[in-house]
CSV table of C-alpha atoms and ligand atoms in Angstrom, one decimal:
chain,number,residue,atom,x,y,z
A,19,UNK,CA,-2.2,-155.7,109.8
A,20,UNK,CA,-1.7,-152.0,110.6
A,21,UNK,CA,2.1,-152.2,108.8
A,22,UNK,CA,0.3,-153.7,105.7
A,23,UNK,CA,-1.9,-150.6,105.6
A,24,UNK,CA,0.7,-148.3,105.9
A,25,UNK,CA,2.8,-150.1,103.3
A,26,UNK,CA,-0.4,-149.8,101.1
A,27,UNK,CA,-0.8,-146.2,101.9
A,28,UNK,CA,2.8,-145.5,101.4
A,29,UNK,CA,2.9,-147.3,98.0
A,30,UNK,CA,-0.2,-146.0,96.4
A,31,UNK,CA,1.4,-143.7,93.7
A,32,UNK,CA,4.1,-146.1,93.0
A,33,UNK,CA,1.4,-148.6,92.4
A,34,UNK,CA,-0.6,-146.5,89.9
A,35,UNK,CA,0.9,-148.2,86.7
A,36,UNK,CA,1.9,-151.4,88.0
A,37,UNK,CA,-1.3,-153.0,87.0
A,38,UNK,CA,-0.8,-151.7,83.4
A,39,UNK,CA,2.6,-153.1,83.2
A,40,UNK,CA,1.5,-156.6,84.5
A,41,UNK,CA,-1.5,-156.7,82.3
A,42,UNK,CA,0.1,-155.4,78.9
A,43,UNK,CA,-0.1,-158.8,76.4
A,44,UNK,CA,3.5,-159.0,75.2
A,45,UNK,CA,3.9,-160.6,71.5
A,46,UNK,CA,7.6,-160.8,72.3
A,47,UNK,CA,7.5,-163.2,75.2
A,48,UNK,CA,4.3,-164.8,74.3
A,49,UNK,CA,2.1,-163.6,76.9
A,50,UNK,CA,2.0,-162.2,80.4
A,51,UNK,CA,4.5,-162.0,83.2
A,52,UNK,CA,4.0,-164.6,86.2
A,53,UNK,CA,2.7,-162.2,88.2
A,54,UNK,CA,-0.6,-161.6,86.2
A,55,UNK,CA,-1.5,-165.2,86.3
A,56,UNK,CA,-1.1,-164.9,90.1
A,57,UNK,CA,-3.7,-161.9,90.0
A,58,UNK,CA,-5.8,-163.9,88.0
A,59,UNK,CA,-6.1,-167.0,89.6
A,60,UNK,CA,-6.8,-165.1,93.1
A,61,UNK,CA,-9.6,-163.3,91.7
A,62,UNK,CA,-12.7,-164.9,92.9
A,63,UNK,CA,-14.9,-162.6,91.3
A,64,UNK,CA,-13.7,-163.6,87.9
A,65,UNK,CA,-13.5,-167.4,88.3
A,66,UNK,CA,-16.8,-167.3,89.9
A,67,UNK,CA,-18.1,-165.8,86.6
A,68,UNK,CA,-16.9,-168.6,84.8
A,69,UNK,CA,-17.8,-171.4,87.1
A,70,UNK,CA,-21.7,-169.7,87.2
A,71,UNK,CA,-21.7,-170.2,83.4
A,72,UNK,CA,-20.1,-173.7,83.5
A,73,UNK,CA,-22.7,-174.7,85.9
A,74,UNK,CA,-25.8,-173.1,84.1
A,75,UNK,CA,-25.0,-176.1,81.7
A,76,UNK,CA,-24.2,-178.9,83.9
A,77,UNK,CA,-20.5,-178.4,84.0
A,78,UNK,CA,-20.2,-179.1,80.5
A,79,UNK,CA,-21.0,-182.9,81.3
A,80,UNK,CA,-20.1,-185.3,78.4
A,81,UNK,CA,-19.6,-182.0,76.2
A,82,UNK,CA,-16.7,-181.5,73.5
A,83,UNK,CA,-15.2,-178.1,74.6
A,84,UNK,CA,-12.5,-176.1,73.3
A,85,UNK,CA,-10.8,-173.7,75.3
A,86,UNK,CA,-8.3,-170.9,73.9
A,87,UNK,CA,-5.6,-169.5,76.3
A,88,UNK,CA,-6.0,-171.9,79.1
A,89,UNK,CA,-3.0,-170.0,80.9
A,90,UNK,CA,-2.6,-171.9,84.4
A,91,UNK,CA,-5.7,-173.8,84.0
A,92,UNK,CA,-7.6,-171.3,86.5
A,93,UNK,CA,-10.8,-171.7,84.8
A,94,UNK,CA,-10.4,-175.1,82.8
A,95,UNK,CA,-9.9,-177.1,86.2
A,96,UNK,CA,-14.0,-176.2,86.9
A,97,UNK,CA,-15.2,-178.2,83.8
A,98,UNK,CA,-12.4,-180.7,82.8
A,99,UNK,CA,-13.5,-183.5,85.2
A,100,UNK,CA,-16.8,-183.4,83.7
A,101,UNK,CA,-16.4,-183.2,79.9
A,102,UNK,CA,-15.9,-185.9,77.2
A,103,UNK,CA,-13.3,-184.3,75.3
A,104,UNK,CA,-11.5,-181.3,75.4
A,105,UNK,CA,-9.0,-179.1,73.1
A,106,UNK,CA,-7.1,-176.9,75.1
A,107,UNK,CA,-5.2,-174.1,73.3
A,108,UNK,CA,-2.2,-172.2,74.9
A,109,UNK,CA,0.6,-170.2,72.9
A,110,UNK,CA,2.9,-169.4,75.7
A,111,UNK,CA,5.5,-172.0,75.7
A,112,UNK,CA,6.8,-171.1,79.6
A,113,UNK,CA,3.3,-172.7,80.5
A,114,UNK,CA,3.5,-176.3,78.6
A,115,UNK,CA,5.2,-178.2,81.3
A,116,UNK,CA,3.0,-176.9,84.2
A,117,UNK,CA,-0.3,-177.4,81.9
A,118,UNK,CA,1.1,-181.1,81.0
A,119,UNK,CA,1.8,-181.9,84.6
A,120,UNK,CA,-1.4,-180.6,86.0
A,121,UNK,CA,-3.3,-182.8,83.3
A,122,UNK,CA,-1.1,-185.9,84.4
A,123,UNK,CA,-1.5,-185.4,88.0
A,124,UNK,CA,-5.3,-185.1,87.6
A,125,UNK,CA,-5.8,-188.0,85.3
A,126,UNK,CA,-7.3,-185.7,82.5
A,127,UNK,CA,-4.6,-186.3,79.9
A,128,UNK,CA,-6.8,-189.1,78.2
A,129,UNK,CA,-9.5,-186.9,77.3
A,130,UNK,CA,-7.5,-183.6,76.4
A,131,UNK,CA,-5.7,-182.7,73.4
A,132,UNK,CA,-3.1,-180.0,74.5
A,133,UNK,CA,-2.2,-177.8,71.7
A,134,UNK,CA,0.7,-175.4,71.8
A,135,UNK,CA,0.0,-172.6,69.3
A,136,UNK,CA,-2.0,-169.6,68.4
A,137,UNK,CA,-5.6,-170.2,68.6
A,138,UNK,CA,-6.3,-167.8,65.5
A,139,UNK,CA,-4.5,-170.7,63.3
A,140,UNK,CA,-5.7,-173.9,64.9
A,141,UNK,CA,-7.8,-176.1,62.6
A,142,UNK,CA,-10.1,-178.7,65.1
A,143,UNK,CA,-10.8,-182.1,63.7
A,144,UNK,CA,-14.3,-181.9,65.1
A,145,UNK,CA,-17.3,-179.6,65.8
A,146,UNK,CA,-17.3,-178.7,69.6
A,147,UNK,CA,-20.3,-178.0,71.8
A,148,UNK,CA,-18.4,-175.2,73.9
A,149,UNK,CA,-16.2,-172.7,73.0
A,150,UNK,CA,-14.6,-171.2,76.2
A,151,UNK,CA,-12.0,-168.4,76.3
A,152,UNK,CA,-10.8,-165.7,78.7
A,153,UNK,CA,-8.4,-163.3,76.6
A,154,UNK,CA,-10.0,-160.2,77.2
A,155,UNK,CA,-8.6,-157.0,78.2
A,156,UNK,CA,-10.7,-153.6,78.5
A,157,UNK,CA,-12.4,-152.5,75.2
A,158,UNK,CA,-10.9,-156.0,73.9
A,159,UNK,CA,-8.0,-153.5,72.6
A,160,UNK,CA,-4.7,-155.4,74.0
A,161,UNK,CA,-5.8,-159.0,73.3
A,162,UNK,CA,-7.1,-161.3,70.6
A,163,UNK,CA,-10.3,-162.3,72.3
A,164,UNK,CA,-12.4,-161.0,69.1
A,165,UNK,CA,-10.1,-162.6,66.4
A,166,UNK,CA,-9.7,-165.9,68.3
A,167,UNK,CA,-13.4,-166.2,68.5
A,168,UNK,CA,-14.0,-164.8,65.0
A,169,UNK,CA,-11.6,-168.0,63.8
A,170,UNK,CA,-12.9,-170.8,66.1
A,171,UNK,CA,-16.6,-170.2,65.9
A,172,UNK,CA,-16.2,-171.8,62.7
A,173,UNK,CA,-16.1,-175.3,64.6
A,174,UNK,CA,-18.9,-174.5,66.9
A,175,UNK,CA,-21.9,-176.7,66.5
A,176,UNK,CA,-25.0,-174.7,65.0
A,177,UNK,CA,-26.7,-174.9,69.0
A,178,UNK,CA,-23.2,-174.6,70.7
A,179,UNK,CA,-22.7,-172.1,73.1
A,180,UNK,CA,-19.5,-169.6,73.7
A,181,UNK,CA,-18.2,-168.1,76.7
A,182,UNK,CA,-18.3,-165.1,76.8
A,183,UNK,CA,-21.0,-164.3,74.1
A,184,UNK,CA,-21.1,-160.5,74.5
A,185,UNK,CA,-18.9,-157.5,75.7
A,186,UNK,CA,-20.4,-154.1,75.9
A,187,UNK,CA,-18.0,-151.3,75.7
A,188,UNK,CA,-19.0,-148.0,77.8
A,189,UNK,CA,-17.1,-144.7,78.3
A,190,UNK,CA,-17.7,-141.5,80.7
A,191,UNK,CA,-16.2,-137.8,80.0
A,192,UNK,CA,-13.6,-137.6,82.8
A,193,UNK,CA,-10.7,-135.3,84.0
A,194,UNK,CA,-7.6,-137.3,85.4
A,195,UNK,CA,-3.9,-137.0,86.3
A,196,UNK,CA,-1.2,-138.9,83.9
A,197,UNK,CA,2.4,-139.0,85.1
A,198,UNK,CA,5.4,-139.1,82.6
A,199,UNK,CA,4.4,-140.3,79.2
A,200,UNK,CA,1.1,-142.3,80.2
A,201,UNK,CA,-1.7,-142.3,77.7
A,202,UNK,CA,-4.0,-144.6,79.7
A,203,UNK,CA,-3.8,-146.7,83.4
A,204,UNK,CA,-6.3,-149.4,85.0
A,205,UNK,CA,-7.5,-148.7,87.9
A,206,UNK,CA,-6.3,-150.7,91.1
A,207,UNK,CA,-7.3,-148.2,93.9
A,208,UNK,CA,-10.5,-145.8,93.8
A,209,UNK,CA,-7.8,-142.8,94.7
A,210,UNK,CA,-6.7,-143.0,91.4
A,211,UNK,CA,-10.4,-142.7,89.9
A,212,UNK,CA,-10.8,-139.8,87.9
A,213,UNK,CA,-13.4,-136.6,88.3
A,214,UNK,CA,-16.2,-138.1,86.2
A,215,UNK,CA,-18.3,-135.3,84.1
A,216,UNK,CA,-21.2,-137.6,82.5
A,217,UNK,CA,-22.7,-140.5,82.5
A,218,UNK,CA,-21.7,-143.8,80.8
A,219,UNK,CA,-22.7,-144.1,77.3
A,220,UNK,CA,-22.3,-147.2,75.0
A,221,UNK,CA,-19.3,-147.2,72.3
A,222,UNK,CA,-20.0,-150.4,70.7
A,223,UNK,CA,-21.4,-153.6,71.4
A,224,UNK,CA,-19.4,-157.0,70.2
A,225,UNK,CA,-21.6,-159.7,69.9
A,226,UNK,CA,-18.7,-162.4,69.6
A,227,UNK,CA,-21.1,-165.2,67.7
A,228,UNK,CA,-20.9,-162.8,64.5
A,229,UNK,CA,-18.6,-160.1,64.9
A,230,UNK,CA,-16.8,-159.3,62.1
A,231,UNK,CA,-15.4,-155.5,62.4
A,232,UNK,CA,-12.0,-155.6,63.9
A,233,UNK,CA,-11.4,-151.7,64.0
A,234,UNK,CA,-14.1,-149.6,65.4
A,235,UNK,CA,-14.8,-145.7,64.8
A,236,UNK,CA,-17.9,-144.5,66.4
A,237,UNK,CA,-19.3,-141.1,67.4
A,238,UNK,CA,-21.2,-141.1,70.3
A,239,UNK,CA,-23.1,-138.3,72.2
A,240,UNK,CA,-22.8,-137.2,75.5
A,241,UNK,CA,-24.7,-134.6,77.7
A,242,UNK,CA,-22.3,-133.9,80.4
A,243,UNK,CA,-23.8,-133.5,84.2
A,244,UNK,CA,-21.2,-131.0,85.2
A,245,UNK,CA,-19.3,-128.2,83.5
A,246,UNK,CA,-15.5,-128.3,83.7
A,247,UNK,CA,-12.3,-129.5,81.7
A,248,UNK,CA,-12.2,-133.0,80.4
A,249,UNK,CA,-9.1,-134.7,79.3
A,250,UNK,CA,-10.0,-138.3,79.3
A,251,UNK,CA,-12.5,-141.2,79.1
A,252,UNK,CA,-13.1,-143.3,81.8
A,253,UNK,CA,-14.1,-146.9,80.1
A,254,UNK,CA,-15.5,-150.1,81.2
A,255,UNK,CA,-16.5,-153.5,79.5
A,256,UNK,CA,-19.4,-155.1,80.6
A,257,UNK,CA,-19.0,-159.1,79.8
A,258,UNK,CA,-21.9,-161.2,79.4
A,259,UNK,CA,-20.4,-165.1,79.8
A,260,UNK,CA,-23.7,-166.6,78.9
A,261,UNK,CA,-26.9,-165.1,79.2
A,262,UNK,CA,-27.9,-164.1,82.9
A,263,UNK,CA,-24.2,-164.6,83.8
A,264,UNK,CA,-22.2,-161.5,83.7
A,265,UNK,CA,-18.7,-160.0,84.7
A,266,UNK,CA,-18.4,-156.4,84.9
A,267,UNK,CA,-14.7,-155.9,85.6
A,268,UNK,CA,-12.2,-156.3,88.7
A,269,UNK,CA,-8.2,-155.5,88.9
A,270,UNK,CA,-8.1,-158.8,87.3
A,271,UNK,CA,-9.8,-158.4,84.1
A,272,UNK,CA,-11.3,-155.4,82.4
A,273,UNK,CA,-10.4,-153.2,85.3
A,274,UNK,CA,-12.2,-149.4,84.6
A,275,UNK,CA,-9.3,-148.0,82.6
A,276,UNK,CA,-8.6,-144.0,81.9
A,277,UNK,CA,-7.6,-142.8,78.7
A,278,UNK,CA,-6.3,-139.5,77.7
A,279,UNK,CA,-8.2,-137.5,75.1
A,280,UNK,CA,-6.2,-136.5,72.0
A,281,UNK,CA,-6.8,-132.8,73.2
A,282,UNK,CA,-8.6,-131.3,76.4
A,283,UNK,CA,-11.9,-129.7,75.8
A,284,UNK,CA,-14.1,-127.5,77.8
A,285,UNK,CA,-17.7,-128.8,78.5
A,286,UNK,CA,-21.1,-127.6,79.8
A,287,UNK,CA,-23.4,-129.2,81.9
A,288,UNK,CA,-26.4,-130.0,79.7
A,289,UNK,CA,-24.6,-129.0,76.3
A,290,UNK,CA,-24.1,-132.2,74.3
A,291,UNK,CA,-20.9,-132.8,73.0
A,292,UNK,CA,-19.7,-135.7,70.2
A,293,UNK,CA,-17.0,-137.9,71.0
A,294,UNK,CA,-15.3,-139.8,68.4
A,295,UNK,CA,-13.5,-143.1,69.3
A,296,UNK,CA,-11.2,-145.0,67.4
A,297,UNK,CA,-9.5,-148.4,68.2
A,298,UNK,CA,-8.5,-151.9,66.7
A,299,UNK,CA,-8.7,-155.1,68.8
A,300,UNK,CA,-5.8,-156.7,69.6
A,301,UNK,CA,-3.3,-153.6,69.5
A,302,UNK,CA,-3.1,-151.3,72.3
A,303,UNK,CA,-4.8,-148.6,73.9
A,304,UNK,CA,-1.6,-146.4,73.0
A,305,UNK,CA,-2.6,-146.6,69.4
A,306,UNK,CA,-6.5,-145.5,70.5
A,307,UNK,CA,-7.8,-142.1,69.7
A,308,UNK,CA,-10.6,-140.6,71.7
A,309,UNK,CA,-11.3,-136.9,70.9
A,310,UNK,CA,-14.4,-134.6,71.2
A,311,UNK,CA,-15.4,-133.5,67.5
B,403,SAM,C1,-5.8,-163.3,80.0
B,403,SAM,S1,-4.8,-164.8,80.4
B,403,SAM,C2,-6.2,-166.0,80.9
B,403,SAM,C3,-5.8,-167.3,81.3
B,403,SAM,C4,-6.5,-168.4,81.7
B,403,SAM,N1,-7.7,-168.7,80.8
B,403,SAM,C5,-7.4,-167.8,83.1
B,403,SAM,O1,-8.5,-167.2,82.8
B,403,SAM,O2,-6.7,-167.8,84.0
B,403,SAM,C6,-5.2,-165.5,78.5
B,403,SAM,C7,-4.1,-166.6,77.9
B,403,SAM,O3,-4.2,-166.7,76.6
B,403,SAM,C8,-2.8,-166.7,76.2
B,403,SAM,N2,-3.1,-166.4,74.8
B,403,SAM,C9,-3.1,-164.9,74.2
B,403,SAM,N3,-3.0,-165.0,72.8
B,403,SAM,C10,-3.4,-166.3,72.2
B,403,SAM,C11,-3.5,-167.0,71.0
B,403,SAM,N4,-3.4,-166.5,70.1
B,403,SAM,N5,-3.5,-168.4,71.0
B,403,SAM,C12,-3.2,-169.1,72.5
B,403,SAM,N6,-3.4,-168.7,73.6
B,403,SAM,C13,-3.2,-167.1,73.6
B,403,SAM,C14,-2.1,-166.1,77.1
B,403,SAM,O4,-0.7,-166.7,76.8
B,403,SAM,C15,-2.7,-166.4,78.1
B,403,SAM,O5,-2.2,-167.5,78.9
């Protein structure tokens, strides 16, 4: 055990950008490297949040469900034994054999329609009671959660539920160290946490039942608690899976992330400043802009 801790300490700096590499959704290879699936599957906090949401609705017993981006079935396996019918969508072809085998092994294949394709384009043949998806990334900047639910919600019954249904994006003014040309990094170890100079303020709230906007351009006022130089924002996304069941970020999903400002600025404790945040869902934080105006 002591050796393991030594190894971690020796590699703190090497690992600073490793989560970023693992979690960046890459169109070219239809998704993520295998290590990211392992990070997600082993994250009990993330999986339990979805399990609690399923449990709140009787594990979706006898319901018709559509899940987009099923990955390695880490969430799916917790409702599939109980549902009447499931439409499971995944566009990473490298996972198809694994998913088909799992469905056969567990005797679920008969009630599942497995669709290999882009969830933003799929047409469902009937209305569904539940729409499930975990295609989230911090601020929804990298993945297509917003676009996918915007498309699939047309197939949700009027009293149907979607998991998640709300995402709140927050930011703090901060100072951080960035190496090489990096513009942002998700936090794996608290020692990479930036110096925080303000409280969290809300940048925007995404109501997935009715969100239409895909590019966000907001100005938000911050009153610094401390004087000093800011060169970054420390961002978080709070997720409401369903009312009363929340997920506020771990290293596997929506990790608190540090993003460079367009230019550093001096702030004074108690003197308000305005931050302009511009970003588009399903692109990259590399293209986002945060600046003091
Ligand atoms: C963040 S992973 C989550 C996987 C799984 N739901 C879980 O919670 O462990 C998102 C998954 O959605 C898939 N995906 C991303 N965009 C998609 C799209 N447009 N259509 C279908 N699947 C997509 C990715 O390949 C990936 O497997």
